Coordinates of C-alpha atoms in Angstrom, one line a residue:
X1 CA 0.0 0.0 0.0
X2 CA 0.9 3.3 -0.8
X3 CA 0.1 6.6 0.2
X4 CA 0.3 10.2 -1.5
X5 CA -1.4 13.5 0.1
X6 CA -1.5 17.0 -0.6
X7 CA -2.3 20.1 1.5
X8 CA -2.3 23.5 0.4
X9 CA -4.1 27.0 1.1
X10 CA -6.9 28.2 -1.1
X11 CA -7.2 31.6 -1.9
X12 CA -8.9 33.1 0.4
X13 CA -6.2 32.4 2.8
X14 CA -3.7 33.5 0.9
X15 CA -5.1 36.8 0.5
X16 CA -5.6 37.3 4.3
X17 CA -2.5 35.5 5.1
X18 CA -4.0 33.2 7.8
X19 CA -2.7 29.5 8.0
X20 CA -4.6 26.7 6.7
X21 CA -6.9 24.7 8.4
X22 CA -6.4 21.6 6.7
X23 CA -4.6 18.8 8.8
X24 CA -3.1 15.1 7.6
X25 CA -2.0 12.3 9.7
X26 CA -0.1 9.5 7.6
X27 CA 1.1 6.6 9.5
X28 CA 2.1 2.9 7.5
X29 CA -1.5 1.8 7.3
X30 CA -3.2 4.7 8.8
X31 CA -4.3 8.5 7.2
X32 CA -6.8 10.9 8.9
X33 CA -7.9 14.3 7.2
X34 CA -9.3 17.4 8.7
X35 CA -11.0 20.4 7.7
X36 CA -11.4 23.1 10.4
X37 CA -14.6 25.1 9.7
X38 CA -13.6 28.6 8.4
X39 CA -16.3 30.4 11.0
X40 CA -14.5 28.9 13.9
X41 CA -11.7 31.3 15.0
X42 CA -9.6 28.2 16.1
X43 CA -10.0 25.6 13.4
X44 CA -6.6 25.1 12.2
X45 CA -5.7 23.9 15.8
X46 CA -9.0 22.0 16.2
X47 CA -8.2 20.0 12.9
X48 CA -4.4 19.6 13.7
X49 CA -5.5 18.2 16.8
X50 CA -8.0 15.8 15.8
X51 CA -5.6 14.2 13.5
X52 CA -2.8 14.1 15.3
X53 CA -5.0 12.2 18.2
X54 CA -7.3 10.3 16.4
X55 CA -3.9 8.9 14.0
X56 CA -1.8 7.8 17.2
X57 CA -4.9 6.6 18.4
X58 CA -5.7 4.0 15.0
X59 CA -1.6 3.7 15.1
X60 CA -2.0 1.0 17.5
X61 CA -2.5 -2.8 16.5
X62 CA -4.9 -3.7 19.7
X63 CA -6.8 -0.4 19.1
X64 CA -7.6 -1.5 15.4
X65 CA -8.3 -5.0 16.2
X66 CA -11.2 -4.1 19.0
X67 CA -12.4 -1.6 16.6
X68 CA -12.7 -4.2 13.7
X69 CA -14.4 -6.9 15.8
X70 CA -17.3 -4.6 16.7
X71 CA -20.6 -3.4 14.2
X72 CA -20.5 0.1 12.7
X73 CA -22.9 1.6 15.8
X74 CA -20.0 0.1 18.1
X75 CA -17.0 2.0 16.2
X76 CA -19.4 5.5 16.0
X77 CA -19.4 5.4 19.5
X78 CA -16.1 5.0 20.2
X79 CA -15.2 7.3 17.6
X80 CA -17.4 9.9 19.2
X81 CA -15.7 9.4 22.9
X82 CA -12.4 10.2 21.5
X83 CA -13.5 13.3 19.4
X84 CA -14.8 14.5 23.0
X85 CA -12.6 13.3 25.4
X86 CA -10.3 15.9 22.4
X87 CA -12.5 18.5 22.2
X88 CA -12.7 18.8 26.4
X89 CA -8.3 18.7 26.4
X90 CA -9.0 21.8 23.8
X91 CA -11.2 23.6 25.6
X92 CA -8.7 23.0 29.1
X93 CA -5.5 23.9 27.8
X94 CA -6.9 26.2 24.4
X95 CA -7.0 29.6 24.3
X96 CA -11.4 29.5 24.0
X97 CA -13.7 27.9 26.2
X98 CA -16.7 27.1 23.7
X99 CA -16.3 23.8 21.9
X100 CA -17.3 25.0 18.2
X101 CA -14.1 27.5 18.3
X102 CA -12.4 24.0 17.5
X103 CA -14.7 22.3 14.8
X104 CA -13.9 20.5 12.3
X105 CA -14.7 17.8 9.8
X106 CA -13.1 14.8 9.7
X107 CA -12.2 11.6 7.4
X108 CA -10.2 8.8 8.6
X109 CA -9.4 5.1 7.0
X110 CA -7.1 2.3 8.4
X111 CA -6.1 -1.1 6.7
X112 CA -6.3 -4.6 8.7
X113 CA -6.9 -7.7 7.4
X114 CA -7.3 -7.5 3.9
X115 CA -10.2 -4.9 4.0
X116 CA -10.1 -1.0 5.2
X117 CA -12.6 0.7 7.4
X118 CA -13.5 4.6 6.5
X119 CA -14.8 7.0 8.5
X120 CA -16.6 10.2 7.0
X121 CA -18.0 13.0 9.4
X122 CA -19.2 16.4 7.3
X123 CA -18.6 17.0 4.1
X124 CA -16.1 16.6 1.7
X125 CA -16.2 13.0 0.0
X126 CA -14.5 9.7 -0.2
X127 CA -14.0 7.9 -4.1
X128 CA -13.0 4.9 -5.7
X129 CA -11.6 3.5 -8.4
X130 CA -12.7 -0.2 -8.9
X131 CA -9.7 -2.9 -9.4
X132 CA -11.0 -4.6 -12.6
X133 CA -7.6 -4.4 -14.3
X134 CA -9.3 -1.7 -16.2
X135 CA -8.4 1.8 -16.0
X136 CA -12.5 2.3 -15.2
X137 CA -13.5 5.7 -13.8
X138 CA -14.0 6.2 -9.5
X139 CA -17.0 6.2 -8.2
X140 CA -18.0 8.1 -5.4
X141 CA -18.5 5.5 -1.6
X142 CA -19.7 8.5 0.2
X143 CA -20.7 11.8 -0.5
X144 CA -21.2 15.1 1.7
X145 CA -23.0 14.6 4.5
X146 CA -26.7 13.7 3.6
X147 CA -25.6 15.3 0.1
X148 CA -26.1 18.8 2.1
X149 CA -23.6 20.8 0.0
X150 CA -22.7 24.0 2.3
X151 CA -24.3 22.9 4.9
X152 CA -21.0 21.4 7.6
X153 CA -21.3 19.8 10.8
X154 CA -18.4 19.6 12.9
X155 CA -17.1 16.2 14.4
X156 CA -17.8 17.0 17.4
X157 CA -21.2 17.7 17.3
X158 CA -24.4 15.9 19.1
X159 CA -25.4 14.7 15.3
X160 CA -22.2 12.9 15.0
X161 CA -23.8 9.7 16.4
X162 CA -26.5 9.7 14.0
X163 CA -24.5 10.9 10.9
X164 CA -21.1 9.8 11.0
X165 CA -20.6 7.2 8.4
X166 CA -18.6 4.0 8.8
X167 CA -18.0 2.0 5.5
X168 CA -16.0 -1.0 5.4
X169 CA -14.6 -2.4 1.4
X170 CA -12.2 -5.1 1.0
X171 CA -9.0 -4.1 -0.5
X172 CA -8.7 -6.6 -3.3
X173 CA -11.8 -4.9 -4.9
X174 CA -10.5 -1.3 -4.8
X175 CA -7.2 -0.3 -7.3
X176 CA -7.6 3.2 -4.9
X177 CA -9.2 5.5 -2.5
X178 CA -9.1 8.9 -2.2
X179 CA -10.5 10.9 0.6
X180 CA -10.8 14.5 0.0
X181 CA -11.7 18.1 1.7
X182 CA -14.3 19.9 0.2
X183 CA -12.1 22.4 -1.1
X184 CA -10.6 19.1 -3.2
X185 CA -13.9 17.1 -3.9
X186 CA -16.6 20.1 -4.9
X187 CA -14.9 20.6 -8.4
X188 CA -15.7 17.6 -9.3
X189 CA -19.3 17.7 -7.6
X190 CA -22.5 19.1 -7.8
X191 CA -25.5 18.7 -5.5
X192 CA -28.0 20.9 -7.0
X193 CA -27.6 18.9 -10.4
X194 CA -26.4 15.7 -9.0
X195 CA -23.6 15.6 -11.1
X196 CA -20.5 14.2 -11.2
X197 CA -17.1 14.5 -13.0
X198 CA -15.3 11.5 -13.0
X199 CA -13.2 12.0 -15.7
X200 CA -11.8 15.3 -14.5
X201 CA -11.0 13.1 -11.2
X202 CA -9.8 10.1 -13.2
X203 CA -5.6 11.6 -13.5
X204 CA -5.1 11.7 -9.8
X205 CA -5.3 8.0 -9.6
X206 CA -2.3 7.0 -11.8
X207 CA -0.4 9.5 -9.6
X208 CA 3.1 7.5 -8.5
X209 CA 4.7 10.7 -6.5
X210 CA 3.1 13.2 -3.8
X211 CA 5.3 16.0 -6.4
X212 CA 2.5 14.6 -9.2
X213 CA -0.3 15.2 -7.0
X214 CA 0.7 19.2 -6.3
X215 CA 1.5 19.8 -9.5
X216 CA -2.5 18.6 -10.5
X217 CA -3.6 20.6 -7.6
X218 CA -2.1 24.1 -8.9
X219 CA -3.0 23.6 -12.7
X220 CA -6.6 22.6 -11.9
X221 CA -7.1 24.1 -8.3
X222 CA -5.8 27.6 -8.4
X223 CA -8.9 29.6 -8.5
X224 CA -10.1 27.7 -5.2
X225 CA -10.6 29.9 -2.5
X226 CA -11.1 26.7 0.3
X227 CA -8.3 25.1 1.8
X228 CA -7.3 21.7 -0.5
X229 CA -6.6 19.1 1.1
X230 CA -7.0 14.9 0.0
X231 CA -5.5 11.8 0.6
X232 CA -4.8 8.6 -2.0
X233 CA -4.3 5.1 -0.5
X234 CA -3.4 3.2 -3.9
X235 CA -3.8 -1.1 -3.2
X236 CA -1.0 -3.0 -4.7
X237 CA -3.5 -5.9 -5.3
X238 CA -4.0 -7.7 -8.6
X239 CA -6.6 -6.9 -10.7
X240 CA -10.0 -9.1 -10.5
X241 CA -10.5 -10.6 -14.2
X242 CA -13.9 -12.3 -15.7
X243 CA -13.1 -15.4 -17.6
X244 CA -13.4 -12.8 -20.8
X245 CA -10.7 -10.7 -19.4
X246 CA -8.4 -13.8 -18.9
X247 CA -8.9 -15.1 -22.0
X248 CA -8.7 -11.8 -23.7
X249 CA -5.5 -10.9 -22.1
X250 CA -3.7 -14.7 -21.8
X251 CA -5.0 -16.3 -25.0
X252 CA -5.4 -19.1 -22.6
X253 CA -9.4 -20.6 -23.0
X254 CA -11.6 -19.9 -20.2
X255 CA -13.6 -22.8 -18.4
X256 CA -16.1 -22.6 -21.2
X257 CA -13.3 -23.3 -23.5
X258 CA -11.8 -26.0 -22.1
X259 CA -14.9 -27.9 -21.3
X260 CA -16.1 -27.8 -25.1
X261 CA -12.4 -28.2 -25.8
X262 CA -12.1 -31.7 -23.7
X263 CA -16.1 -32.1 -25.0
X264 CA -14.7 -32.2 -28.4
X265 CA -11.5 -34.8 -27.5
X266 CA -14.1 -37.3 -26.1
X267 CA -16.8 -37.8 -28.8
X268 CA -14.0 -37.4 -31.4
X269 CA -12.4 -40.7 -29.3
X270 CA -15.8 -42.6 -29.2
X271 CA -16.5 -42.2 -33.3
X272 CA -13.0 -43.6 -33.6
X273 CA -13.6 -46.1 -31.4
X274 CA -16.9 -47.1 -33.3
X275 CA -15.2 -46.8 -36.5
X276 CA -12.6 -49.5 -35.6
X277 CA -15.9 -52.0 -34.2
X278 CA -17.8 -51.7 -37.0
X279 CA -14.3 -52.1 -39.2
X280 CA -13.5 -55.2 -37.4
X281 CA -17.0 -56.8 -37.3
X282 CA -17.1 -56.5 -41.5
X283 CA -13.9 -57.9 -41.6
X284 CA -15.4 -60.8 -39.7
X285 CA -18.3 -61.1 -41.9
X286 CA -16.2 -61.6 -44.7
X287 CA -14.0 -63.9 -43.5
X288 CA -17.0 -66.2 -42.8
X289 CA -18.5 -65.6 -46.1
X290 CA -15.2 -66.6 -47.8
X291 CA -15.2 -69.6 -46.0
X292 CA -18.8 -71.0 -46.8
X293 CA -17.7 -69.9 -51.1
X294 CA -14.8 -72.0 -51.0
X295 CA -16.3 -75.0 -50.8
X296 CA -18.5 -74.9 -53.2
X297 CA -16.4 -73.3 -55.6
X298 CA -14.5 -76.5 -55.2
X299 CA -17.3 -78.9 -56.1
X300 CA -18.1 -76.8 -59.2
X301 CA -14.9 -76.6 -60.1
X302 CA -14.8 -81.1 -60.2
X303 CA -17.8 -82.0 -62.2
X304 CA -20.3 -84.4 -60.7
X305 CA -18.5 -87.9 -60.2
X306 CA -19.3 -91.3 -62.3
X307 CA -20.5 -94.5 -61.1

């Protein structure tokens, strides 16, 4: 498994000169994205220190284990401890008191055992692109929250338990996953129309270097004014093939094939088999016809005898 990421400012930012509230935690197996919401006059440091926490947190093995035993309402729950137990070490050592000075969205995916578990709270969006050995187009596994575009909850708030979603894919079906802020996924999204541009997004997933991934980001991106933030897990898995993809691809027959193939060898072997009876029983025949002529050729051949 790989991992590539980019974080930049969006325009706005750069004209006021404030920092960006976008936040990444990338760890072996684990990457968590944040999105600090621009009305909160502390959301850089509410989104650096939801990643930093929740990504130390999903950086240990027993953690991710008891997490992945448990059903989705199991794994909200816990997830909506920690973004509390966070937001309450904020709001003790911060420099604010009220909890929404810290909000943030958040977007978080970890790999165990063959399959990796996402977590989605807000908007922004998660894609993939499907590992048919195809360069197919992503699709999208979860959009903004409850397709609300504009509209952001932060992590820690009291809808969290009812909104946050948990989706669980198995890695082998997946070439890659990105998981995007909204100042990365709304170009290529549209909520009033329902549309969606896959092929715009369709580059950034044969991306091999994080130096490919800015370089995307400032010729298509530039006129953003949102932070832009995503991440890209790419899944060194081989492709799944249909027998039509295998045989297209190997020139070997596919199950079909060889079934009519070995169909073909057998009745081919039984009409050759037949042949060589019927052959044999006509030579028979007229072996025994030859000897019940002889004979009487014989006596023809003498006369009829005197007395």
């Amino acid at each position: 498994m790989r991992i590539l990421s980019v974080k930049q400012k969006g325009r706005s930012h750069l004209i006021d000169q404030q920092e960006c509230q976008d936040a990444l935690f990338i760890q072996d197996r684990v990457a968590v994205l944040a999105d600090g919401v621009s009305h909160s006059p502390y959301a850089a440091l509410g989104a650096k220190t939801l990643v930093q926490q929740i990504g130390q947190r999903l950086s240990e093995p027993s953690v991710i284990k008891d997490l992945d035993r448990h059903d989705d309402h199991w794994i909200k729950v816990r997830f909506l401890e920690w973004i509390e137990t966070i937001t309450q070490e904020l709001i003790s050592g911060g420099p604010s008191n009220h909890p929404d000075d810290y909000a943030s969205t958040l977007l978080a995916a970890w790999l165990d055992q063959g399959h990796i578990t996402l977590i989605h709270c807000g908007d922004g969006a998660i894609f993939g692109l499907p590992n048919t050995g195809e360069m197919t187009c992503p699709v999208i596994l979860s959009y903004p929250d409850q397709n609300a575009y504009g509209e952001v909850y932060p992590a820690s708030s009291k809808k969290t338990i009812e909104r946050m979603r948990v989706l669980r894919v198995h890695c082998q079906e997946w070439k890659a996953l990105l998981l995007g802020t909204d100042g990365f996924t709304d170009r290529y999204l549209n909520g009033q129309e329902a549309l969606y541009d896959a092929h715009g997004l369709k580059e950034v997933f044969g991306f091999n270097t994080n130096a490919e991934f800015q370089t995307f980001v400032d010729d298509h991106h530039y006129m953003i004014a949102d932070d832009i933030s995503a991440i890209l897990i790419q899944l060194s898995q081989p492709p799944i093939l249909h027998e039509q993809d295998i045989h297209r691809r190997t020139g070997k027959p596919h199950h079909m094939m060889t079934f009519l193939f070995i169909f073909f060898c057998i009745l081919n072997l039984i009409l050759w088999i037949l042949s060589l009876s019927h052959q044999f029983r006509t030579d028979q025949r007229i072996d025994q016809l030859q000897d019940q002529i002889l004979p009487l050729m014989t006596i023809s051949k003498g006369g009829p005898s005197n007395a």
